């Protein structure tokens, strides 16, 4: 990536993907969310080992980071500049909404679909 928010961003993205393959994605994502301020690549790799049992992080990194790069490229094409960003029937929604607002937006779009 050309620019990241923090030095562990790529490791975090890889760890989340690898953890999902082991049905530990939610636990890994919780750890990543709760450890953002002090996150380092080494800490992410240790958490991946501890939480998801990923013992071959380095071996899987190169192939997994390629799928991350594809998603980053798609995000750029869609004009995504921050997370979370959602699209509801082609309408870009930046930032987090309460669930009931998503429900209302989706219901509106379904009612007005052509």
PDB file of C-alpha atoms in Angstrom:
ATOM      1  CA  UNK A   1       0.000   0.000   0.000  1.00  0.00           C
ATOM      2  CA  UNK A   2       1.159   3.512  -0.631  1.00  0.00           C
ATOM      3  CA  UNK A   3      -0.148   4.955   2.617  1.00  0.00           C
ATOM      4  CA  UNK A   4      -1.565   3.395   5.746  1.00  0.00           C
ATOM      5  CA  UNK A   5      -3.074   4.814   8.887  1.00  0.00           C
ATOM      6  CA  UNK A   6      -0.740   2.839  11.091  1.00  0.00           C
ATOM      7  CA  UNK A   7       2.302   0.613  10.557  1.00  0.00           C
ATOM      8  CA  UNK A   8       0.380  -2.560  11.441  1.00  0.00           C
ATOM      9  CA  UNK A   9      -2.512  -2.023   9.008  1.00  0.00           C
ATOM     10  CA  UNK A  10      -1.393  -4.635   6.481  1.00  0.00           C
ATOM     11  CA  UNK A  11      -0.575  -7.189   9.168  1.00  0.00           C
ATOM     12  CA  UNK A  12      -3.966  -6.547  10.763  1.00  0.00           C
ATOM     13  CA  UNK A  13      -5.789  -7.058   7.461  1.00  0.00           C
ATOM     14  CA  UNK A  14      -3.932 -10.314   6.836  1.00  0.00           C
ATOM     15  CA  UNK A  15      -4.525 -11.514  10.405  1.00  0.00           C
ATOM     16  CA  UNK A  16      -8.263 -10.852  10.115  1.00  0.00           C
ATOM     17  CA  UNK A  17      -8.508 -12.805   6.850  1.00  0.00           C
ATOM     18  CA  UNK A  18      -6.481 -15.733   8.142  1.00  0.00           C
ATOM     19  CA  UNK A  19      -8.478 -15.815  11.375  1.00  0.00           C
ATOM     20  CA  UNK A  20     -11.757 -15.922   9.414  1.00  0.00           C
ATOM     21  CA  UNK A  21     -10.522 -19.071   7.674  1.00  0.00           C
ATOM     22  CA  UNK A  22     -10.253 -20.661  11.132  1.00  0.00           C
ATOM     23  CA  UNK A  23     -13.654 -19.396  12.325  1.00  0.00           C
ATOM     24  CA  UNK A  24     -11.887 -16.961  14.658  1.00  0.00           C
ATOM     25  CA  UNK A  25     -12.525 -13.815  12.639  1.00  0.00           C
ATOM     26  CA  UNK A  26     -14.788 -12.120  15.154  1.00  0.00           C
ATOM     27  CA  UNK A  27     -12.373 -12.703  18.044  1.00  0.00           C
ATOM     28  CA  UNK A  28      -9.467 -11.405  15.952  1.00  0.00           C
ATOM     29  CA  UNK A  29     -11.435  -8.343  14.853  1.00  0.00           C
ATOM     30  CA  UNK A  30     -12.378  -7.622  18.475  1.00  0.00           C
ATOM     31  CA  UNK A  31      -8.714  -7.767  19.462  1.00  0.00           C
ATOM     32  CA  UNK A  32      -7.717  -5.486  16.586  1.00  0.00           C
ATOM     33  CA  UNK A  33     -10.419  -2.975  17.452  1.00  0.00           C
ATOM     34  CA  UNK A  34      -9.516  -2.920  21.153  1.00  0.00           C
ATOM     35  CA  UNK A  35      -5.760  -2.599  20.587  1.00  0.00           C
ATOM     36  CA  UNK A  36      -5.605   0.107  17.915  1.00  0.00           C
ATOM     37  CA  UNK A  37      -3.590   2.748  19.816  1.00  0.00           C
ATOM     38  CA  UNK A  38      -0.611   0.504  20.587  1.00  0.00           C
ATOM     39  CA  UNK A  39      -0.843  -1.923  17.672  1.00  0.00           C
ATOM     40  CA  UNK A  40       2.432  -3.048  16.123  1.00  0.00           C
ATOM     41  CA  UNK A  41       3.095  -5.662  13.447  1.00  0.00           C
ATOM     42  CA  UNK A  42       4.679  -7.897  16.077  1.00  0.00           C
ATOM     43  CA  UNK A  43       1.692  -7.565  18.415  1.00  0.00           C
ATOM     44  CA  UNK A  44      -0.731  -8.404  15.595  1.00  0.00           C
ATOM     45  CA  UNK A  45       1.240 -11.497  14.645  1.00  0.00           C
ATOM     46  CA  UNK A  46       1.341 -12.647  18.266  1.00  0.00           C
ATOM     47  CA  UNK A  47      -2.407 -12.066  18.629  1.00  0.00           C
ATOM     48  CA  UNK A  48      -3.015 -14.047  15.425  1.00  0.00           C
ATOM     49  CA  UNK A  49      -1.090 -16.923  16.962  1.00  0.00           C
ATOM     50  CA  UNK A  50      -2.796 -16.655  20.365  1.00  0.00           C
ATOM     51  CA  UNK A  51      -6.348 -16.041  19.162  1.00  0.00           C
ATOM     52  CA  UNK A  52      -6.591 -17.988  15.918  1.00  0.00           C
ATOM     53  CA  UNK A  53      -3.729 -20.466  16.182  1.00  0.00           C
ATOM     54  CA  UNK A  54      -2.011 -19.022  13.117  1.00  0.00           C
ATOM     55  CA  UNK A  55       1.480 -20.464  13.293  1.00  0.00           C
ATOM     56  CA  UNK A  56       2.465 -19.844   9.658  1.00  0.00           C
ATOM     57  CA  UNK A  57       1.651 -16.126   9.356  1.00  0.00           C
ATOM     58  CA  UNK A  58       4.830 -15.324   7.411  1.00  0.00           C
ATOM     59  CA  UNK A  59       4.267 -18.189   4.979  1.00  0.00           C
ATOM     60  CA  UNK A  60       0.692 -17.062   4.236  1.00  0.00           C
ATOM     61  CA  UNK A  61       1.370 -13.323   4.242  1.00  0.00           C
ATOM     62  CA  UNK A  62       2.407 -12.891   0.581  1.00  0.00           C
ATOM     63  CA  UNK A  63      -0.642 -14.595  -0.910  1.00  0.00           C
ATOM     64  CA  UNK A  64      -3.081 -13.064   1.579  1.00  0.00           C
ATOM     65  CA  UNK A  65      -1.808  -9.499   1.172  1.00  0.00           C
ATOM     66  CA  UNK A  66      -2.594  -9.779  -2.543  1.00  0.00           C
ATOM     67  CA  UNK A  67      -6.318 -10.120  -1.770  1.00  0.00           C
ATOM     68  CA  UNK A  68      -6.023  -7.150   0.602  1.00  0.00           C
ATOM     69  CA  UNK A  69      -4.444  -5.106  -2.215  1.00  0.00           C
ATOM     70  CA  UNK A  70      -7.329  -6.036  -4.525  1.00  0.00           C
ATOM     71  CA  UNK A  71      -9.827  -4.787  -1.955  1.00  0.00           C
ATOM     72  CA  UNK A  72      -7.853  -1.568  -1.443  1.00  0.00           C
ATOM     73  CA  UNK A  73      -7.889  -1.002  -5.202  1.00  0.00           C
ATOM     74  CA  UNK A  74     -11.628  -1.578  -5.362  1.00  0.00           C
ATOM     75  CA  UNK A  75     -12.098   0.829  -2.455  1.00  0.00           C
ATOM     76  CA  UNK A  76     -10.148   3.488  -4.319  1.00  0.00           C
ATOM     77  CA  UNK A  77     -12.292   2.978  -7.429  1.00  0.00           C
ATOM     78  CA  UNK A  78     -15.407   3.417  -5.285  1.00  0.00           C
ATOM     79  CA  UNK A  79     -14.041   6.589  -3.695  1.00  0.00           C
ATOM     80  CA  UNK A  80     -13.840   5.134  -0.193  1.00  0.00           C
ATOM     81  CA  UNK A  81     -11.702   7.300   2.051  1.00  0.00           C
ATOM     82  CA  UNK A  82     -12.657   6.039   5.506  1.00  0.00           C
ATOM     83  CA  UNK A  83     -14.241   3.192   7.367  1.00  0.00           C
ATOM     84  CA  UNK A  84     -16.891   2.338   7.782  1.00  0.00           C
ATOM     85  CA  UNK A  85     -18.309   3.105   4.358  1.00  0.00           C
ATOM     86  CA  UNK A  86     -21.357   1.312   2.985  1.00  0.00           C
ATOM     87  CA  UNK A  87     -23.281   1.382  -0.262  1.00  0.00           C
ATOM     88  CA  UNK A  88     -27.034   0.909  -0.165  1.00  0.00           C
ATOM     89  CA  UNK A  89     -28.416   0.488  -3.665  1.00  0.00           C
ATOM     90  CA  UNK A  90     -25.596   2.632  -5.035  1.00  0.00           C
ATOM     91  CA  UNK A  91     -25.924   5.331  -2.378  1.00  0.00           C
ATOM     92  CA  UNK A  92     -22.700   5.890  -0.452  1.00  0.00           C
ATOM     93  CA  UNK A  93     -23.046   6.007   3.331  1.00  0.00           C
ATOM     94  CA  UNK A  94     -19.962   7.134   5.246  1.00  0.00           C
ATOM     95  CA  UNK A  95     -19.693   6.613   8.974  1.00  0.00           C
ATOM     96  CA  UNK A  96     -21.562   4.396  11.337  1.00  0.00           C
ATOM     97  CA  UNK A  97     -25.327   4.446  11.643  1.00  0.00           C
ATOM     98  CA  UNK A  98     -27.523   2.885  14.259  1.00  0.00           C
ATOM     99  CA  UNK A  99     -29.034  -0.380  12.962  1.00  0.00           C
ATOM    100  CA  UNK A 100     -32.561   1.067  12.735  1.00  0.00           C
ATOM    101  CA  UNK A 101     -31.321   3.722  10.284  1.00  0.00           C
ATOM    102  CA  UNK A 102     -29.824   1.047   8.049  1.00  0.00           C
ATOM    103  CA  UNK A 103     -33.131  -0.805   8.203  1.00  0.00           C
ATOM    104  CA  UNK A 104     -35.000   2.355   7.198  1.00  0.00           C
ATOM    105  CA  UNK A 105     -32.594   3.161   4.353  1.00  0.00           C
ATOM    106  CA  UNK A 106     -32.817  -0.391   2.992  1.00  0.00           C
ATOM    107  CA  UNK A 107     -36.615  -0.417   3.294  1.00  0.00           C
ATOM    108  CA  UNK A 108     -36.763   2.921   1.459  1.00  0.00           C
ATOM    109  CA  UNK A 109     -34.524   1.685  -1.347  1.00  0.00           C
ATOM    110  CA  UNK A 110     -36.514  -1.539  -1.694  1.00  0.00           C
ATOM    111  CA  UNK A 111     -39.771   0.393  -1.855  1.00  0.00           C
ATOM    112  CA  UNK A 112     -38.389   2.693  -4.552  1.00  0.00           C
ATOM    113  CA  UNK A 113     -36.444   0.139  -6.581  1.00  0.00           C
ATOM    114  CA  UNK A 114     -37.097   0.267 -10.301  1.00  0.00           C
TER     115      UNK A 114
END
